[in-house]
Amino acid sequence: MGKLNPTLRQLRVFESVVEQGGFTRAAEKLHLSQPAVSIQVKQLEGVVGMPLFDQLGKKIYPTDAGRALYECAQNIFAQLEDTEEVIDALKGVKRGRLKVAVATTAGYFATRMLAAFAGRYPEIIIRLDVTNRLSLLEQLDENAQDMVIMGEPPADRDLLATAFMENPLVVVAAADHPLTRCERIPLTDLQDQRFVVREPGSGTRAAVQRFFDAEGVSMRFAMEMSSNEAIKQAVQAGLGLGISSLNTMELELETGRLVVLDVVGFPILRYWYLVQRSGKRLSPVGVLFRDFVLSEGAQAECGLTSKKC
Ligand code: PGA
């Protein structure tokens, strides 16, 4: 047994002093008196055998020992939170925190899916990040998310991925575009057209580029945009053709503001995957979410994916 033996209460008070940047603000936050906070920190300094703060002017800064102890306190509290979730799950309680990141393009259905999940488990607090494929891969590398929803994950990474829903990419045009009247348009006919495309780093962009390269057809870009909404608006305004997931265009196709072109080789059929780092132990809340997405999430979206192109 080591000699460093602080109480959890001392660590909580100390953590708050670091985060609030002072004894008075920590006292307010913790609903304690300022002397009570000072006593806890003094006692903790006694346990550690070193000062935990330097005072410069009116401000206090953690010393090296203070910073080391702060990191240790954060780890302890994070572990306690995880363990609380496990114990809650054993008791049958469905509560905890969930960190999910989804591809920009998946944001359309993923938010609805998360709303259904939140409706079923109101005590689970969800943090959602919507970003492009490149950033999702970085977040997986950094272990920053419990789970990620993205297009086909790269095979050279140690990831656990399960496909749960179709993600067909289609070519769309404004309703008055001459190509809307054509059938079986050969891909080579699109060489003269200009496209409004997603930014480099987007999974949609990479898939489209791969498809054109494989067919030996070059693409001319009218403009690059990082938002699917902006692309739809630009295509409607006649800036060029767009290629996007059918999952993002429900409304525009229904109202006829955009039209899916009948291009040979389209739709490019892709899938949405639920992805986690392999070897990562999912929290009980993570397991609930995975089961929800794989079973009910896919069914909830059948209407979207079954649409004819
Ligand atoms: P994106 O990803 O939103 O980054 O284009 C979607 C996909 O990979 O299909």
Short mmCIF file of C-alpha atoms and ligand atoms in Angstrom, two decimals:
data_model
loop_
_atom_site.label_atom_id
_atom_site.label_comp_id
_atom_site.label_asym_id
_atom_site.label_seq_id
_atom_site.Cartn_x
_atom_site.Cartn_y
_atom_site.Cartn_z
CA MET A 1 0.00 0.00 0.00
CA GLY A 2 1.48 3.37 -1.04
CA LYS A 3 1.91 6.24 1.38
CA LEU A 4 -0.19 8.72 -0.63
CA ASN A 5 -3.58 8.33 0.94
CA PRO A 6 -5.88 11.32 0.33
CA THR A 7 -9.62 11.17 0.94
CA LEU A 8 -12.04 11.51 -1.97
CA ARG A 9 -13.46 14.61 -0.32
CA GLN A 10 -10.03 16.26 -0.27
CA LEU A 11 -9.56 15.38 -3.96
CA ARG A 12 -12.99 16.75 -4.91
CA VAL A 13 -12.31 20.05 -3.17
CA PHE A 14 -8.81 20.25 -4.66
CA GLU A 15 -10.13 19.48 -8.18
CA SER A 16 -12.66 22.26 -7.84
CA VAL A 17 -10.02 24.78 -6.67
CA VAL A 18 -7.91 23.97 -9.75
CA GLU A 19 -10.89 24.19 -12.12
CA GLN A 20 -12.33 27.36 -10.60
CA GLY A 21 -8.89 28.96 -10.29
CA GLY A 22 -9.32 29.97 -6.65
CA PHE A 23 -10.53 29.08 -3.17
CA THR A 24 -13.44 31.51 -3.07
CA ARG A 25 -14.96 30.39 -6.38
CA ALA A 26 -14.48 26.72 -5.45
CA ALA A 27 -16.21 27.39 -2.11
CA GLU A 28 -19.18 28.98 -3.94
CA LYS A 29 -19.39 26.09 -6.38
CA LEU A 30 -19.25 23.47 -3.63
CA HIS A 31 -21.54 25.41 -1.26
CA LEU A 32 -18.84 25.44 1.40
CA SER A 33 -17.21 28.27 3.33
CA GLN A 34 -13.87 29.55 2.07
CA PRO A 35 -12.05 28.43 5.27
CA ALA A 36 -13.50 24.92 4.88
CA VAL A 37 -12.01 24.71 1.37
CA SER A 38 -8.64 26.04 2.60
CA ILE A 39 -8.55 23.45 5.38
CA GLN A 40 -9.18 20.58 2.96
CA VAL A 41 -6.39 21.77 0.65
CA LYS A 42 -4.01 22.31 3.61
CA GLN A 43 -4.72 18.78 4.82
CA LEU A 44 -4.12 17.44 1.32
CA GLU A 45 -0.79 19.29 1.16
CA GLY A 46 0.06 17.59 4.46
CA VAL A 47 -0.76 14.18 2.94
CA VAL A 48 1.31 14.91 -0.19
CA GLY A 49 4.13 16.60 1.74
CA MET A 50 4.46 19.39 -0.84
CA PRO A 51 2.63 22.61 -1.70
CA LEU A 52 -0.07 22.12 -4.34
CA PHE A 53 -0.45 25.78 -5.37
CA ASP A 54 1.82 28.76 -5.98
CA GLN A 55 0.40 32.20 -5.32
CA LEU A 56 1.40 34.86 -7.87
CA GLY A 57 -0.23 38.18 -7.09
CA LYS A 58 -3.89 37.45 -6.51
CA LYS A 59 -3.87 34.29 -8.63
CA ILE A 60 -3.03 30.73 -7.66
CA TYR A 61 -1.43 28.18 -9.98
CA PRO A 62 -1.01 24.44 -9.38
CA THR A 63 2.59 23.39 -8.75
CA ASP A 64 4.07 20.36 -10.53
CA ALA A 65 2.83 18.23 -7.65
CA GLY A 66 -0.57 19.93 -7.93
CA ARG A 67 -0.81 19.15 -11.63
CA ALA A 68 0.15 15.51 -11.08
CA LEU A 69 -2.44 15.19 -8.35
CA TYR A 70 -5.09 16.88 -10.48
CA GLU A 71 -4.55 14.37 -13.30
CA CYS A 72 -4.73 11.53 -10.78
CA ALA A 73 -7.99 12.95 -9.33
CA GLN A 74 -9.55 13.16 -12.79
CA ASN A 75 -8.66 9.53 -13.53
CA ILE A 76 -10.10 8.39 -10.22
CA PHE A 77 -13.37 10.28 -10.74
CA ALA A 78 -13.70 9.03 -14.33
CA GLN A 79 -13.22 5.46 -13.13
CA LEU A 80 -15.76 5.94 -10.37
CA GLU A 81 -18.24 7.27 -12.95
CA ASP A 82 -17.65 4.22 -15.20
CA THR A 83 -18.04 1.88 -12.25
CA GLU A 84 -21.24 3.62 -11.20
CA GLU A 85 -22.60 2.93 -14.68
CA VAL A 86 -21.66 -0.73 -14.43
CA ILE A 87 -23.31 -1.02 -11.02
CA ASP A 88 -26.40 0.84 -12.24
CA ALA A 89 -26.60 -1.60 -15.13
CA LEU A 90 -26.35 -4.53 -12.72
CA LYS A 91 -29.21 -2.98 -10.76
CA GLY A 92 -31.17 -2.62 -14.01
CA VAL A 93 -30.91 1.19 -14.05
CA LYS A 94 -30.44 2.67 -17.54
CA ARG A 95 -28.45 5.81 -17.02
CA GLY A 96 -25.03 7.19 -17.89
CA ARG A 97 -23.22 9.10 -20.58
CA LEU A 98 -22.69 8.31 -24.24
CA LYS A 99 -20.27 9.97 -26.62
CA VAL A 100 -21.14 9.43 -30.28
CA ALA A 101 -19.72 11.00 -33.43
CA VAL A 102 -21.36 10.62 -36.84
CA ALA A 103 -20.38 11.49 -40.40
CA THR A 104 -21.80 14.79 -41.66
CA THR A 105 -23.94 12.84 -44.12
CA ALA A 106 -25.17 10.45 -41.41
CA GLY A 107 -26.34 13.41 -39.30
CA TYR A 108 -29.66 13.36 -41.16
CA PHE A 109 -30.85 10.02 -39.87
CA ALA A 110 -28.55 9.71 -36.84
CA THR A 111 -30.18 12.62 -35.02
CA ARG A 112 -33.59 10.99 -35.45
CA MET A 113 -32.16 7.69 -34.29
CA LEU A 114 -30.64 9.35 -31.23
CA ALA A 115 -33.91 11.09 -30.46
CA ALA A 116 -35.66 7.71 -30.45
CA PHE A 117 -32.92 6.29 -28.22
CA ALA A 118 -33.14 9.28 -25.85
CA GLY A 119 -36.92 8.86 -25.72
CA ARG A 120 -36.51 5.28 -24.61
CA TYR A 121 -33.69 5.97 -22.12
CA PRO A 122 -34.29 9.51 -20.85
CA GLU A 123 -31.63 9.23 -18.14
CA ILE A 124 -28.81 8.71 -20.61
CA ILE A 125 -26.96 11.90 -21.45
CA ILE A 126 -25.75 11.90 -25.06
CA ARG A 127 -23.03 14.06 -26.57
CA LEU A 128 -23.15 14.06 -30.36
CA ASP A 129 -20.44 15.32 -32.69
CA VAL A 130 -21.20 15.65 -36.41
CA THR A 131 -18.11 15.86 -38.58
CA ASN A 132 -16.50 14.46 -41.73
CA ARG A 133 -14.89 11.07 -42.24
CA LEU A 134 -11.30 12.22 -41.76
CA SER A 135 -12.09 13.80 -38.43
CA LEU A 136 -14.03 10.67 -37.35
CA LEU A 137 -10.95 8.54 -38.00
CA GLU A 138 -8.83 10.95 -35.95
CA GLN A 139 -11.34 10.77 -33.10
CA LEU A 140 -11.24 6.96 -33.20
CA ASP A 141 -7.42 7.13 -33.05
CA GLU A 142 -7.63 9.38 -30.01
CA ASN A 143 -10.24 7.15 -28.35
CA ALA A 144 -12.41 10.25 -28.01
CA GLN A 145 -15.76 8.56 -28.72
CA ASP A 146 -17.64 5.53 -27.48
CA MET A 147 -18.93 4.86 -30.98
CA VAL A 148 -18.92 6.32 -34.45
CA ILE A 149 -21.31 6.08 -37.39
CA MET A 150 -19.52 6.38 -40.72
CA GLY A 151 -19.26 5.06 -44.27
CA GLU A 152 -17.07 2.03 -44.88
CA PRO A 153 -14.18 2.18 -42.37
CA PRO A 154 -10.64 1.62 -43.67
CA ALA A 155 -9.50 -2.02 -43.55
CA ASP A 156 -6.00 -1.17 -42.29
CA ARG A 157 -7.16 0.01 -38.84
CA ASP A 158 -7.97 -2.02 -35.79
CA LEU A 159 -11.69 -1.30 -35.73
CA LEU A 160 -14.82 -3.27 -35.06
CA ALA A 161 -17.42 -2.28 -37.66
CA THR A 162 -20.94 -3.53 -38.35
CA ALA A 163 -22.97 -2.46 -41.38
CA PHE A 164 -26.56 -1.62 -40.42
CA MET A 165 -28.09 0.44 -43.22
CA GLU A 166 -27.74 1.22 -46.93
CA ASN A 167 -26.16 4.47 -48.05
CA PRO A 168 -26.85 4.87 -51.80
CA LEU A 169 -25.10 7.76 -53.54
CA VAL A 170 -27.07 9.34 -56.37
CA VAL A 171 -26.51 12.09 -58.94
CA VAL A 172 -28.97 14.96 -58.53
CA ALA A 173 -29.84 17.98 -60.63
CA ALA A 174 -32.15 20.99 -60.40
CA ALA A 175 -35.70 20.20 -61.57
CA ASP A 176 -35.24 22.17 -64.83
CA HIS A 177 -31.89 20.60 -65.81
CA PRO A 178 -32.01 19.10 -69.36
CA LEU A 179 -30.51 15.78 -68.17
CA THR A 180 -33.62 15.13 -66.02
CA ARG A 181 -35.40 14.14 -69.25
CA CYS A 182 -32.76 11.55 -70.24
CA GLU A 183 -32.65 7.85 -69.47
CA ARG A 184 -29.64 5.57 -69.02
CA ILE A 185 -27.16 8.47 -69.17
CA PRO A 186 -23.63 7.09 -69.78
CA LEU A 187 -21.08 8.29 -67.21
CA THR A 188 -18.93 9.72 -70.02
CA ASP A 189 -21.76 12.21 -70.75
CA LEU A 190 -21.13 13.75 -67.33
CA GLN A 191 -17.60 14.77 -68.32
CA ASP A 192 -18.98 18.04 -69.70
CA GLN A 193 -20.94 18.76 -66.54
CA ARG A 194 -19.69 20.64 -63.46
CA PHE A 195 -20.19 19.22 -59.98
CA VAL A 196 -20.75 20.78 -56.58
CA VAL A 197 -18.73 18.44 -54.36
CA ARG A 198 -17.92 17.88 -50.68
CA GLU A 199 -14.58 18.91 -49.20
CA PRO A 200 -11.46 16.69 -49.22
CA GLY A 201 -11.72 14.50 -46.09
CA SER A 202 -15.37 13.69 -46.81
CA GLY A 203 -16.21 10.00 -47.26
CA THR A 204 -18.77 10.86 -49.96
CA ARG A 205 -16.16 12.81 -51.90
CA ALA A 206 -13.64 9.96 -51.68
CA ALA A 207 -16.20 7.34 -52.79
CA VAL A 208 -17.34 9.44 -55.75
CA GLN A 209 -13.77 10.17 -56.82
CA ARG A 210 -12.88 6.45 -56.61
CA PHE A 211 -15.89 5.58 -58.76
CA PHE A 212 -15.06 8.11 -61.49
CA ASP A 213 -11.35 7.15 -61.44
CA ALA A 214 -12.22 3.46 -61.77
CA GLU A 215 -14.39 4.26 -64.80
CA GLY A 216 -11.65 6.46 -66.30
CA VAL A 217 -13.98 9.48 -66.38
CA SER A 218 -12.79 12.88 -65.16
CA MET A 219 -14.93 15.20 -63.03
CA ARG A 220 -15.08 18.98 -63.33
CA PHE A 221 -15.75 20.82 -60.10
CA ALA A 222 -17.96 23.90 -59.89
CA MET A 223 -17.35 24.36 -56.16
CA GLU A 224 -16.35 22.51 -52.99
CA MET A 225 -18.56 22.70 -49.89
CA SER A 226 -18.38 21.12 -46.46
CA SER A 227 -22.15 21.03 -45.94
CA ASN A 228 -24.68 18.77 -47.66
CA GLU A 229 -27.33 21.45 -47.14
CA ALA A 230 -25.22 24.00 -49.01
CA ILE A 231 -24.66 21.52 -51.83
CA LYS A 232 -28.39 20.92 -52.21
CA GLN A 233 -29.05 24.66 -52.33
CA ALA A 234 -26.26 25.18 -54.89
CA VAL A 235 -27.58 22.38 -57.10
CA GLN A 236 -31.12 23.80 -56.92
CA ALA A 237 -29.71 27.20 -57.88
CA GLY A 238 -28.20 25.62 -61.00
CA LEU A 239 -24.52 25.80 -60.01
CA GLY A 240 -23.95 22.24 -61.15
CA LEU A 241 -24.83 18.62 -60.48
CA GLY A 242 -24.48 17.08 -57.05
CA ILE A 243 -23.68 13.58 -55.83
CA SER A 244 -24.88 12.80 -52.37
CA SER A 245 -26.38 10.12 -50.20
CA LEU A 246 -30.07 9.52 -50.76
CA ASN A 247 -30.33 9.70 -46.96
CA THR A 248 -29.81 13.47 -47.11
CA MET A 249 -32.42 14.37 -49.72
CA GLU A 250 -35.74 13.04 -48.57
CA LEU A 251 -37.49 16.42 -48.58
CA GLU A 252 -36.02 17.87 -51.78
CA LEU A 253 -36.90 14.75 -53.78
CA GLU A 254 -40.41 14.58 -52.35
CA THR A 255 -41.10 18.20 -53.27
CA GLY A 256 -39.44 17.83 -56.68
CA ARG A 257 -36.88 20.57 -56.04
CA LEU A 258 -34.14 18.07 -56.87
CA VAL A 259 -34.32 15.18 -59.32
CA VAL A 260 -32.25 11.98 -59.26
CA LEU A 261 -30.61 11.46 -62.66
CA ASP A 262 -30.70 8.04 -64.31
CA VAL A 263 -26.93 7.59 -64.69
CA VAL A 264 -25.51 4.19 -65.65
CA GLY A 265 -23.61 2.72 -62.67
CA PHE A 266 -25.62 4.69 -60.12
CA PRO A 267 -26.59 4.52 -57.34
CA ILE A 268 -23.17 3.77 -55.87
CA LEU A 269 -24.23 1.42 -53.11
CA ARG A 270 -22.47 2.01 -49.82
CA TYR A 271 -23.36 1.15 -46.24
CA TRP A 272 -23.43 2.90 -42.89
CA TYR A 273 -21.34 1.24 -40.22
CA LEU A 274 -21.41 1.39 -36.46
CA VAL A 275 -17.74 1.52 -35.52
CA GLN A 276 -15.71 1.24 -32.33
CA ARG A 277 -12.05 0.60 -31.59
CA SER A 278 -11.51 -3.11 -31.33
CA GLY A 279 -10.61 -4.08 -27.80
CA LYS A 280 -12.45 -1.08 -26.37
CA ARG A 281 -14.67 -2.17 -23.52
CA LEU A 282 -18.06 -0.65 -24.15
CA SER A 283 -19.86 0.80 -21.14
CA PRO A 284 -23.31 -0.70 -20.40
CA VAL A 285 -24.82 2.42 -22.00
CA GLY A 286 -22.62 1.84 -25.06
CA VAL A 287 -23.92 -1.72 -25.30
CA LEU A 288 -27.53 -0.46 -25.10
CA PHE A 289 -26.83 2.00 -27.91
CA ARG A 290 -25.11 -0.57 -30.12
CA ASP A 291 -28.00 -3.01 -29.70
CA PHE A 292 -30.50 -0.22 -30.40
CA VAL A 293 -28.80 0.93 -33.61
CA LEU A 294 -28.26 -2.57 -34.95
CA SER A 295 -31.77 -3.78 -34.30
CA GLU A 296 -34.24 -0.90 -34.32
CA GLY A 297 -32.24 1.91 -35.90
CA ALA A 298 -32.00 0.14 -39.22
CA GLN A 299 -35.69 -0.77 -39.24
CA ALA A 300 -36.71 2.77 -38.36
CA GLU A 301 -34.98 3.99 -41.51
CA CYS A 302 -36.31 1.37 -43.94
CA GLY A 303 -38.59 3.95 -45.51
CA LEU A 304 -35.64 6.03 -46.57
CA THR A 305 -33.48 3.32 -47.99
CA SER A 306 -36.19 1.58 -49.97
CA LYS A 307 -36.86 4.65 -52.09
CA LYS A 308 -36.37 4.06 -55.82
CA CYS A 309 -33.74 6.04 -57.63
P1 PGA B 1 -18.98 12.26 -45.17
O1 PGA B 1 -19.05 10.71 -44.90
O2 PGA B 1 -20.15 12.93 -44.52
O3 PGA B 1 -17.63 12.62 -44.58
O4 PGA B 1 -19.01 12.47 -46.67
C1 PGA B 1 -20.04 9.93 -45.39
C2 PGA B 1 -19.54 8.62 -45.95
O5 PGA B 1 -18.43 8.18 -45.63
O6 PGA B 1 -20.31 8.06 -46.74
#
